[in-house]
mmCIF file of C-alpha atoms in Angstrom:
data_model
loop_
_atom_site.group_PDB
_atom_site.id
_atom_site.type_symbol
_atom_site.label_atom_id
_atom_site.label_comp_id
_atom_site.label_asym_id
_atom_site.label_seq_id
_atom_site.Cartn_x
_atom_site.Cartn_y
_atom_site.Cartn_z
ATOM 1 C CA SER A 12 1.339 13.520 18.359
ATOM 2 C CA GLU A 13 1.655 11.693 14.974
ATOM 3 C CA HIS A 14 5.501 12.285 15.139
ATOM 4 C CA ALA A 15 5.644 10.493 18.614
ATOM 5 C CA LEU A 16 3.633 7.589 17.144
ATOM 6 C CA ALA A 17 5.837 7.413 14.067
ATOM 7 C CA ARG A 18 8.962 7.442 16.319
ATOM 8 C CA GLU A 19 7.503 4.709 18.412
ATOM 9 C CA ALA A 20 7.237 2.569 15.320
ATOM 10 C CA ALA A 21 10.737 3.558 14.303
ATOM 11 C CA SER A 22 11.901 2.379 17.772
ATOM 12 C CA MET A 23 10.516 -1.032 17.126
ATOM 13 C CA TYR A 24 12.543 -1.316 13.886
ATOM 14 C CA LYS A 25 15.458 -2.968 15.588
ATOM 15 C CA MET A 26 13.370 -5.676 17.065
ATOM 16 C CA GLY A 27 12.581 -7.627 13.779
ATOM 17 C CA SER A 28 14.277 -9.479 11.080
ATOM 18 C CA ASN A 29 15.130 -8.029 7.631
ATOM 19 C CA LYS A 30 11.658 -9.050 6.316
ATOM 20 C CA ASN A 31 10.059 -7.469 9.418
ATOM 21 C CA ARG A 32 11.981 -4.334 8.912
ATOM 22 C CA GLN A 33 11.032 -4.092 5.214
ATOM 23 C CA VAL A 34 7.376 -3.997 6.325
ATOM 24 C CA ILE A 35 8.129 -1.178 8.832
ATOM 25 C CA ARG A 36 10.222 0.830 6.224
ATOM 26 C CA ARG A 37 7.281 0.675 3.870
ATOM 27 C CA GLY A 38 4.783 1.813 6.554
ATOM 28 C CA LEU A 39 7.212 4.752 7.563
ATOM 29 C CA GLY A 40 7.464 5.584 3.817
ATOM 30 C CA TYR A 41 3.702 5.643 3.309
ATOM 31 C CA TYR A 42 3.347 7.726 6.534
ATOM 32 C CA ASN A 43 5.835 10.259 5.060
ATOM 33 C CA ALA A 44 4.014 10.448 1.787
ATOM 34 C CA ILE A 45 0.540 11.340 3.211
ATOM 35 C CA PRO A 46 -0.169 14.929 2.336
ATOM 36 C CA THR A 47 -3.527 15.241 4.024
ATOM 37 C CA LEU A 48 -4.826 16.867 7.137
ATOM 38 C CA GLN A 49 -2.764 16.536 10.340
ATOM 39 C CA THR A 50 -5.746 14.554 12.108
ATOM 40 C CA VAL A 51 -5.764 12.046 9.284
ATOM 41 C CA ARG A 52 -2.072 11.642 9.534
ATOM 42 C CA THR A 53 -2.190 11.075 13.172
ATOM 43 C CA LEU A 54 -4.951 8.379 12.837
ATOM 44 C CA PHE A 55 -2.781 6.662 10.115
ATOM 45 C CA ALA A 56 0.210 6.645 12.209
ATOM 46 C CA ALA A 57 -1.691 5.223 15.305
ATOM 47 C CA MET A 58 -3.126 2.502 13.082
ATOM 48 C CA CYS A 59 0.334 1.713 11.463
ATOM 49 C CA THR A 60 1.731 1.439 14.941
ATOM 50 C CA LEU A 61 -0.869 -0.977 16.193
ATOM 51 C CA VAL A 62 -0.495 -2.950 12.983
ATOM 52 C CA LEU A 63 3.212 -3.074 13.264
ATOM 53 C CA GLN A 64 3.082 -4.018 16.960
ATOM 54 C CA PHE A 65 0.782 -6.891 16.251
ATOM 55 C CA TYR A 66 2.978 -7.914 13.273
ATOM 56 C CA LEU A 67 6.209 -7.965 15.171
ATOM 57 C CA LEU A 68 4.490 -9.732 18.158
ATOM 58 C CA PHE A 69 3.315 -12.551 15.774
ATOM 59 C CA SER A 70 6.556 -12.788 13.745
ATOM 60 C CA LEU A 71 8.957 -12.800 16.726
ATOM 61 C CA HIS A 72 7.053 -15.793 18.209
ATOM 62 C CA HIS A 73 6.262 -17.428 14.870
ATOM 63 C CA PRO A 74 9.090 -16.578 12.490
ATOM 64 C CA PRO A 75 8.847 -18.181 9.002
ATOM 65 C CA ILE A 76 10.969 -21.378 8.484
ATOM 66 C CA ASP A 77 13.405 -19.528 6.317
ATOM 67 C CA ASP A 78 13.824 -16.917 8.925
ATOM 68 C CA GLN A 79 14.390 -19.668 11.775
ATOM 69 C CA THR A 80 17.026 -21.299 9.639
ATOM 70 C CA ASN A 81 18.953 -18.114 8.848
ATOM 71 C CA ILE A 82 18.183 -16.121 11.889
ATOM 72 C CA MET A 83 21.784 -15.770 13.051
ATOM 73 C CA ASN A 84 23.349 -14.756 9.668
ATOM 74 C CA GLU A 85 20.442 -12.437 9.117
ATOM 75 C CA GLU A 86 20.661 -10.522 12.458
ATOM 76 C CA SER A 87 24.474 -10.389 12.203
ATOM 77 C CA ALA A 88 24.339 -8.753 8.833
ATOM 78 C CA THR A 89 21.365 -6.329 9.613
ATOM 79 C CA LEU A 90 22.273 -2.656 10.385
ATOM 80 C CA ASP A 91 20.885 -1.520 13.891
ATOM 81 C CA HIS A 92 19.609 1.983 13.524
ATOM 82 C CA ASP A 93 18.421 2.039 17.203
ATOM 83 C CA SER A 94 16.111 4.805 17.440
ATOM 84 C CA PHE A 95 17.230 6.675 14.246
ATOM 85 C CA GLU A 96 19.450 9.193 16.010
ATOM 86 C CA PRO A 97 20.294 12.101 13.505
ATOM 87 C CA LEU A 98 23.220 11.291 11.301
ATOM 88 C CA PRO A 99 26.367 13.664 11.100
ATOM 89 C CA TRP A 100 26.037 16.140 8.111
ATOM 90 C CA SER A 101 28.220 18.792 6.702
ATOM 91 C CA LEU A 102 28.040 21.792 4.510
ATOM 92 C CA PRO A 103 30.687 24.367 3.750
ATOM 93 C CA LYS A 104 30.696 27.277 6.100
ATOM 94 C CA GLU A 105 33.167 29.419 4.055
ATOM 95 C CA THR A 106 31.902 30.739 0.844
ATOM 96 C CA SER A 107 33.579 30.423 -2.408
ATOM 97 C CA SER A 108 33.153 32.168 -5.680
ATOM 98 C CA ILE A 109 31.346 29.107 -7.168
ATOM 99 C CA ARG A 110 28.547 29.508 -4.594
ATOM 100 C CA TYR A 111 27.119 32.460 -6.349
ATOM 101 C CA GLN A 112 27.742 31.502 -9.925
ATOM 102 C CA THR A 113 24.648 30.734 -12.176
ATOM 103 C CA SER A 114 24.098 27.319 -13.237
ATOM 104 C CA GLU A 115 25.098 28.341 -16.763
ATOM 105 C CA GLU A 116 28.491 29.917 -15.569
ATOM 106 C CA PHE A 117 29.361 26.906 -13.397
ATOM 107 C CA MET A 118 28.739 24.319 -16.221
ATOM 108 C CA ALA A 119 30.888 26.427 -18.434
ATOM 109 C CA ASP A 120 33.790 26.145 -16.036
ATOM 110 C CA TYR A 121 33.051 22.500 -15.318
ATOM 111 C CA ILE A 122 33.007 21.586 -18.998
ATOM 112 C CA ALA A 123 36.279 23.621 -19.533
ATOM 113 C CA LEU A 124 37.861 21.446 -16.787
ATOM 114 C CA LYS A 125 36.728 18.304 -18.351
ATOM 115 C CA ARG A 126 38.164 19.412 -21.675
ATOM 116 C CA LYS A 127 41.602 20.355 -20.042
ATOM 117 C CA HIS A 128 41.826 16.709 -18.657
ATOM 118 C CA ASN A 129 40.623 15.285 -22.046
ATOM 119 C CA ILE A 130 37.711 13.642 -20.337
ATOM 120 C CA PRO A 131 34.939 13.350 -23.113
ATOM 121 C CA LEU A 132 31.454 14.869 -22.465
ATOM 122 C CA PRO A 133 29.010 12.062 -22.856
ATOM 123 C CA TRP A 134 26.632 14.020 -24.972
ATOM 124 C CA GLU A 135 29.258 14.617 -27.504
ATOM 125 C CA GLN A 136 30.177 10.913 -27.802
ATOM 126 C CA ASP A 137 29.204 8.666 -30.598
ATOM 127 C CA LYS A 138 28.320 5.747 -28.266
ATOM 128 C CA TYR A 139 25.337 7.813 -26.900
ATOM 129 C CA LYS A 140 24.017 9.107 -30.103
ATOM 130 C CA GLU A 141 21.506 6.330 -30.574
ATOM 131 C CA ASP A 142 20.600 6.071 -27.009
ATOM 132 C CA LYS A 143 17.433 7.583 -25.722
ATOM 133 C CA VAL A 144 19.464 9.678 -23.131
ATOM 134 C CA THR A 145 22.928 10.917 -23.787
ATOM 135 C CA LEU A 146 24.011 10.563 -20.314
ATOM 136 C CA PRO A 147 25.796 7.616 -18.317
ATOM 137 C CA ARG A 148 23.557 5.748 -15.839
ATOM 138 C CA PRO A 149 22.483 5.754 -13.022
ATOM 139 C CA ILE A 150 21.380 9.352 -13.003
ATOM 140 C CA ILE A 151 20.967 10.433 -9.497
ATOM 141 C CA GLY A 152 19.208 13.757 -8.800
ATOM 142 C CA LEU A 153 20.373 15.694 -5.718
ATOM 143 C CA ASN A 154 17.764 18.376 -5.859
ATOM 144 C CA PHE A 155 16.237 19.549 -2.560
ATOM 145 C CA PRO A 156 12.540 18.873 -2.026
ATOM 146 C CA LYS A 157 10.508 21.704 -3.639
ATOM 147 C CA SER A 158 13.195 22.114 -6.452
ATOM 148 C CA ALA A 159 11.743 20.510 -9.407
ATOM 149 C CA THR A 160 12.164 16.789 -8.477
ATOM 150 C CA THR A 161 8.703 15.770 -9.935
ATOM 151 C CA THR A 162 9.445 17.919 -13.089
ATOM 152 C CA MET A 163 12.798 16.143 -13.596
ATOM 153 C CA SER A 164 11.528 12.731 -12.979
ATOM 154 C CA LYS A 165 8.587 13.303 -15.500
ATOM 155 C CA TYR A 166 11.109 14.722 -18.026
ATOM 156 C CA PHE A 167 13.221 11.499 -18.071
ATOM 157 C CA LYS A 168 10.288 9.278 -18.122
ATOM 158 C CA CYS A 169 9.034 11.390 -21.144
ATOM 159 C CA GLY A 170 12.475 10.585 -22.640
ATOM 160 C CA GLY A 171 11.729 6.951 -22.600
ATOM 161 C CA ILE A 172 13.869 5.586 -19.763
ATOM 162 C CA THR A 173 12.778 4.227 -16.231
ATOM 163 C CA SER A 174 12.763 7.154 -13.793
ATOM 164 C CA CYS A 175 11.573 6.984 -10.334
ATOM 165 C CA HIS A 176 10.418 9.642 -7.889
ATOM 166 C CA THR A 177 10.560 9.077 -4.068
ATOM 167 C CA TYR A 178 9.684 5.363 -4.379
ATOM 168 C CA VAL A 179 11.003 2.442 -6.232
ATOM 169 C CA GLU A 180 7.952 -0.080 -6.539
ATOM 170 C CA ASP A 181 7.244 -0.148 -2.798
ATOM 171 C CA ASP A 182 10.478 0.972 -1.235
ATOM 172 C CA ARG A 183 11.217 4.560 -0.297
ATOM 173 C CA ILE A 184 14.409 5.441 -2.030
ATOM 174 C CA GLY A 185 15.799 7.444 0.815
ATOM 175 C CA ILE A 186 15.671 4.575 3.309
ATOM 176 C CA CYS A 187 17.257 2.269 0.743
ATOM 177 C CA MET A 188 20.119 4.736 0.127
ATOM 178 C CA MET A 189 20.632 5.256 3.727
ATOM 179 C CA GLU A 190 20.988 1.518 4.520
ATOM 180 C CA ASN A 191 23.228 0.883 1.693
ATOM 181 C CA HIS A 192 25.514 3.984 2.682
ATOM 182 C CA LEU A 193 25.796 2.609 6.297
ATOM 183 C CA ALA A 194 26.572 -0.869 5.050
ATOM 184 C CA ASP A 195 29.049 0.348 2.429
ATOM 185 C CA LYS A 196 26.965 -0.994 -0.483
ATOM 186 C CA PRO A 197 26.077 0.607 -3.896
ATOM 187 C CA PRO A 198 23.460 3.254 -3.115
ATOM 188 C CA MET A 199 20.672 1.717 -5.376
ATOM 189 C CA GLU A 200 21.434 -1.985 -4.425
ATOM 190 C CA GLY A 201 17.820 -3.602 -3.612
ATOM 191 C CA CYS A 202 16.126 -0.561 -5.009
ATOM 192 C CA ASN A 203 17.267 -0.489 -8.675
ATOM 193 C CA THR A 204 14.286 -2.251 -10.393
ATOM 194 C CA GLU A 205 10.746 -1.090 -11.156
ATOM 195 C CA ARG A 206 7.668 -3.004 -12.427
ATOM 196 C CA THR A 207 6.025 -1.428 -15.361
ATOM 197 C CA GLU A 208 2.348 -1.236 -15.888
ATOM 198 C CA ASP A 209 2.634 -4.376 -18.043
ATOM 199 C CA GLY A 210 4.250 -6.127 -15.147
ATOM 200 C CA VAL A 211 7.697 -6.123 -16.661
ATOM 201 C CA ILE A 212 10.672 -5.631 -14.299
ATOM 202 C CA GLU A 213 13.177 -3.062 -15.616
ATOM 203 C CA PRO A 214 16.375 -1.597 -14.167
ATOM 204 C CA VAL A 215 15.962 1.843 -12.633
ATOM 205 C CA GLU A 216 17.954 4.466 -14.579
ATOM 206 C CA VAL A 217 17.034 7.743 -12.973
ATOM 207 C CA ILE A 218 16.020 8.615 -9.328
ATOM 208 C CA PHE A 219 14.945 11.907 -7.997
ATOM 209 C CA ASP A 220 13.535 12.973 -4.499
ATOM 210 C CA ILE A 221 15.977 10.586 -2.990
ATOM 211 C CA GLY A 222 15.946 12.095 0.545
ATOM 212 C CA LEU A 223 13.927 11.452 3.617
ATOM 213 C CA GLN A 224 12.891 13.968 6.195
ATOM 214 C CA GLY A 225 12.268 11.553 8.841
ATOM 215 C CA PRO A 226 12.107 9.670 11.035
ATOM 216 C CA PRO A 227 14.608 8.535 10.016
ATOM 217 C CA CYS A 228 16.375 11.520 8.166
ATOM 218 C CA TYR A 229 18.766 10.993 5.349
ATOM 219 C CA TYR A 230 20.086 13.124 2.465
ATOM 220 C CA ALA A 231 23.074 11.645 0.445
ATOM 221 C CA SER A 232 24.226 15.082 -0.490
ATOM 222 C CA LEU A 233 24.080 16.382 3.190
ATOM 223 C CA HIS A 234 25.066 13.442 5.506
ATOM 224 C CA GLU A 235 28.715 12.591 5.722
ATOM 225 C CA GLY A 236 30.031 10.137 3.205
ATOM 226 C CA GLY A 237 26.841 10.078 1.107
ATOM 227 C CA LEU A 238 28.221 11.646 -1.921
ATOM 228 C CA ASP A 239 31.487 9.599 -1.588
ATOM 229 C CA ASN A 240 29.408 6.434 -1.635
ATOM 230 C CA ILE A 241 27.748 7.567 -4.867
ATOM 231 C CA ALA A 242 31.286 8.299 -6.455
ATOM 232 C CA LYS A 243 32.710 5.037 -5.160
ATOM 233 C CA HIS A 244 30.182 2.760 -6.536
ATOM 234 C CA TYR A 245 29.110 4.601 -9.727
ATOM 235 C CA PRO A 246 32.502 6.402 -10.662
ATOM 236 C CA GLU A 247 31.183 6.779 -14.368
ATOM 237 C CA GLY A 248 27.509 7.630 -13.431
ATOM 238 C CA THR A 249 25.810 10.931 -13.444
ATOM 239 C CA ILE A 250 24.700 13.299 -10.704
ATOM 240 C CA MET A 251 22.481 16.044 -11.388
ATOM 241 C CA LEU A 252 21.244 19.196 -9.750
ATOM 242 C CA VAL A 253 18.424 21.678 -10.582
ATOM 243 C CA THR A 254 19.007 24.856 -8.712
ATOM 244 C CA ARG A 255 16.248 27.391 -7.717
ATOM 245 C CA ASN A 256 16.184 30.911 -6.502
ATOM 246 C CA ALA A 257 16.800 30.328 -2.822
ATOM 247 C CA THR A 258 14.194 32.786 -1.551
ATOM 248 C CA LYS A 259 11.500 31.222 -3.783
ATOM 249 C CA TRP A 260 12.513 27.676 -2.501
ATOM 250 C CA PHE A 261 12.183 28.819 1.043
ATOM 251 C CA LYS A 262 8.698 29.979 0.341
ATOM 252 C CA SER A 263 7.654 26.830 -1.261
ATOM 253 C CA PHE A 264 9.497 24.722 1.282
ATOM 254 C CA THR A 265 7.817 26.412 4.278
ATOM 255 C CA GLU A 266 4.313 26.121 2.743
ATOM 256 C CA TRP A 267 4.535 22.369 2.059
ATOM 257 C CA ARG A 268 2.345 20.490 4.369
ATOM 258 C CA TRP A 269 1.956 23.591 6.724
ATOM 259 C CA GLY A 270 5.698 23.829 7.373
ATOM 260 C CA GLU A 271 6.176 20.338 8.594
ATOM 261 C CA LEU A 272 9.321 19.744 6.317
ATOM 262 C CA LEU A 273 10.890 22.818 7.963
ATOM 263 C CA GLU A 274 10.110 21.410 11.288
ATOM 264 C CA GLU A 275 11.790 18.117 10.732
ATOM 265 C CA TRP A 276 14.697 19.722 8.917
ATOM 266 C CA GLY A 277 15.237 22.208 11.849
ATOM 267 C CA GLN A 278 14.965 20.756 15.361
ATOM 268 C CA GLY A 279 13.252 17.535 14.319
ATOM 269 C CA SER A 280 14.661 14.283 13.084
ATOM 270 C CA CYS A 281 17.298 15.877 10.861
ATOM 271 C CA ALA A 282 18.905 18.341 13.235
ATOM 272 C CA PHE A 283 19.971 20.542 10.280
ATOM 273 C CA ASP A 284 19.775 23.444 12.952
ATOM 274 C CA GLY A 285 23.478 22.386 13.880
ATOM 275 C CA SER A 286 22.524 20.942 17.206
ATOM 276 C CA LEU A 287 24.384 17.818 16.830
ATOM 277 C CA GLY A 288 27.573 19.372 18.378
ATOM 278 C CA GLY A 289 31.062 19.437 17.344
ATOM 279 C CA GLU A 290 33.383 22.064 16.055
ATOM 280 C CA GLU A 291 31.895 21.784 12.369
ATOM 281 C CA MET A 292 28.331 22.298 13.651
ATOM 282 C CA GLU A 293 29.159 25.532 15.805
ATOM 283 C CA TYR A 294 28.809 27.807 12.704
ATOM 284 C CA TRP A 295 25.465 26.478 11.701
ATOM 285 C CA ASN A 296 24.123 26.293 15.157
ATOM 286 C CA ASP A 297 25.095 30.008 15.978
ATOM 287 C CA LEU A 298 23.671 31.029 12.733
ATOM 288 C CA TYR A 299 20.276 29.218 13.394
ATOM 289 C CA ILE A 300 20.120 30.594 16.936
ATOM 290 C CA SER A 301 20.889 34.115 15.940
ATOM 291 C CA SER A 302 18.371 34.067 12.864
ATOM 292 C CA GLU A 303 15.282 35.508 14.364
ATOM 293 C CA SER A 304 12.931 34.572 11.170
ATOM 294 C CA LYS A 305 15.068 31.545 10.214
ATOM 295 C CA ARG A 306 14.468 32.730 6.604
ATOM 296 C CA GLN A 307 18.150 33.859 6.110
ATOM 297 C CA TYR A 308 19.487 30.570 7.783
ATOM 298 C CA TRP A 309 17.598 28.393 5.261
ATOM 299 C CA ILE A 310 18.601 30.461 2.327
ATOM 300 C CA GLU A 311 22.365 30.171 3.305
ATOM 301 C CA PHE A 312 21.842 26.508 3.869
ATOM 302 C CA TYR A 313 20.363 26.100 0.457
ATOM 303 C CA GLU A 314 23.234 27.980 -1.216
ATOM 304 C CA ALA A 315 25.908 26.140 0.756
ATOM 305 C CA HIS A 316 24.174 22.848 -0.430
ATOM 306 C CA THR A 317 24.799 23.968 -4.104
ATOM 307 C CA GLN A 318 28.295 24.959 -3.326
ATOM 308 C CA LYS A 319 29.064 21.562 -1.726
ATOM 309 C CA ILE A 320 27.724 19.567 -4.688
ATOM 310 C CA ARG A 321 29.688 21.861 -7.167
ATOM 311 C CA GLU A 322 32.971 21.454 -5.231
ATOM 312 C CA PHE A 323 32.236 17.690 -5.251
ATOM 313 C CA ALA A 324 31.680 17.677 -8.944
ATOM 314 C CA LEU A 325 35.135 19.481 -9.642
ATOM 315 C CA LYS A 326 36.944 16.890 -7.586
ATOM 316 C CA HIS A 327 35.372 13.913 -9.090
ATOM 317 C CA ILE A 328 35.598 14.631 -12.747
ATOM 318 C CA SER A 329 35.120 11.037 -13.795
ATOM 319 C CA LEU A 330 31.557 11.481 -12.739
ATOM 320 C CA THR A 331 29.352 13.264 -15.174
ATOM 321 C CA TYR A 332 27.720 16.288 -13.658
ATOM 322 C CA VAL A 333 24.747 18.270 -15.141
ATOM 323 C CA GLU A 334 23.217 21.352 -13.466
ATOM 324 C CA VAL A 335 20.400 23.561 -14.744
ATOM 325 C CA GLU A 336 18.527 26.434 -13.193
ATOM 326 C CA LEU A 337 14.738 26.331 -12.730
ATOM 327 C CA GLU A 338 14.200 30.071 -13.572
ATOM 328 C CA ASN A 339 16.409 30.200 -16.602
ATOM 329 C CA ASP A 340 14.399 30.568 -19.657
ATOM 330 C CA LYS A 341 16.782 28.361 -21.502
ATOM 331 C CA MET A 342 16.657 25.502 -19.048
ATOM 332 C CA ALA A 343 14.711 23.158 -21.556
ATOM 333 C CA GLU A 344 17.208 23.934 -24.233
ATOM 334 C CA GLN A 345 20.159 23.242 -22.077
ATOM 335 C CA LEU A 346 18.589 20.046 -20.884
ATOM 336 C CA GLU A 347 18.057 18.715 -24.528
ATOM 337 C CA LEU A 348 21.756 19.580 -25.115
ATOM 338 C CA TYR A 349 22.946 17.688 -22.162
ATOM 339 C CA THR A 350 20.447 14.701 -22.151
ATOM 340 C CA GLY A 351 19.130 14.450 -25.719
ATOM 341 C CA VAL A 352 15.607 14.461 -24.406
ATOM 342 C CA LYS A 353 13.506 16.865 -26.304
ATOM 343 C CA GLN A 354 12.541 20.176 -24.708
ATOM 344 C CA SER A 355 8.810 19.634 -24.900
ATOM 345 C CA CYS A 356 9.284 16.878 -22.192
ATOM 346 C CA VAL A 357 9.907 19.736 -19.701
ATOM 347 C CA GLN A 358 6.554 20.412 -17.710
ATOM 348 C CA VAL A 359 5.654 22.446 -14.800
ATOM 349 C CA CYS A 360 4.614 19.928 -12.040
ATOM 350 C CA HIS A 361 2.727 20.616 -8.789
ATOM 351 C CA PRO A 362 2.612 17.273 -6.995
ATOM 352 C CA GLY A 363 0.267 18.298 -4.222
ATOM 353 C CA PRO A 364 -3.308 17.197 -4.166
ATOM 354 C CA HIS A 365 -4.394 20.564 -2.915
ATOM 355 C CA TRP A 366 -3.144 22.205 -6.099
ATOM 356 C CA ILE A 367 -4.924 19.652 -8.118
ATOM 357 C CA ARG A 368 -8.122 20.402 -6.414
ATOM 358 C CA LYS A 369 -7.566 24.225 -6.326
ATOM 359 C CA HIS A 370 -7.163 24.103 -10.168
ATOM 360 C CA ASP A 371 -9.860 21.496 -10.916
ATOM 361 C CA THR A 372 -7.615 19.245 -13.001
ATOM 362 C CA THR A 373 -6.529 15.636 -13.144
ATOM 363 C CA SER A 374 -3.127 16.120 -13.929
ATOM 364 C CA LYS A 375 -0.179 17.532 -11.860
ATOM 365 C CA CYS A 376 2.052 18.285 -14.784
ATOM 366 C CA HIS A 377 1.425 20.849 -17.662
ATOM 367 C CA PRO A 378 3.439 22.417 -20.462
ATOM 368 C CA PRO A 379 4.906 25.810 -19.346
ATOM 369 C CA GLY A 380 2.306 28.513 -19.735
ATOM 370 C CA GLU A 381 -0.548 26.025 -20.008
ATOM 371 C CA GLU A 382 -1.182 25.601 -16.253
ATOM 372 C CA PRO A 383 -5.056 25.558 -15.606
ATOM 373 C CA PRO A 384 -6.454 28.598 -13.995
ATOM 374 C CA GLU A 385 -7.240 28.569 -10.174
ATOM 375 C CA ILE A 386 -10.695 27.527 -9.594
ATOM 376 C CA ASP A 387 -11.061 27.191 -5.829
ATOM 377 C CA PRO A 388 -8.994 29.887 -4.144
ATOM 378 C CA ASP A 389 -10.052 28.606 -0.558
ATOM 379 C CA VAL A 390 -8.116 25.400 -0.910
ATOM 380 C CA GLU A 391 -4.746 25.785 1.041
ATOM 381 C CA ASN A 392 -1.591 26.094 -0.956
ATOM 382 C CA ASP A 393 0.939 23.333 -1.020
ATOM 383 C CA ASP A 394 3.085 24.815 -3.644
ATOM 384 C CA GLY A 395 4.873 21.892 -5.398
ATOM 385 C CA THR A 396 7.275 22.132 -8.120
#
């Protein structure tokens, strides 16, 4: 299958130098980004595997001069990911009252806590008044896939700052962040610049869709130490979360790429079914096994993720935390309050090509209430947000 071919490419990852691995990372990133038919993805994966095999064979026998002179230092400094075994992850299994708060309610409590400790709110500080965005950088979005990642990336880009979604230039953000996490480096090191249409290199200020469903699988807000690495290296940065009705999220999540995301998250490369073993995983594995439709499992998983991030924000109040709710009619108004970016920059985005074809449009984002009508109902839905 295409997954087996991709894993074969992944297993070759440890054979090459840093330069070789970058080529493989990009290939795997492009593979994960293809939202086309399964047969096309299979052919693409097979082609990539053959190309990577040839590239590795050639480069191992004929390394560049720079690689030959630095091979020992390079290999000793490179992380060995082996075959991308699932990484340890955690979510709170015991619910707290903050899990079921609305975003508006939680932000009220969070702001009160900051005021209690005399920590100024950036959107109330004079030093940000002349800035395009009234939040400290970097701004790291922790939304799950299908929770307005495209909408938020476009929002900040409309606000006039460099905002990236999924990729920074040619590098997949999730892979870059995973490698930096495992090497105890700043999360965005090596993936913190973007080339503009004019060819100018600018620092990246905002990132969304920062995860990777695999292989390999990595989500900073789920995997052990991911959030801590953000706080350690960006203690005065901003983490952001857009929540969504969990039932609506699950529907959108399962429809994306014919359920492929759900497969990888469950018993695939992420092992978010709790099958990794250990005392902390018992609750999640038992819940996964006992859930006949799995719908309730993933709804609880989603809500526990929100709880985890909220608890983290309360414990790390030097960070700036911003949370809004997608279904809240006041979301655009709240965003403008926190960020200084005008409400009109909030658009409804559907990133999937199927949605674009179904609605006979050239743009994936439209102002609320101005989405084009459905033209071709026979095109399968890939419900993006």
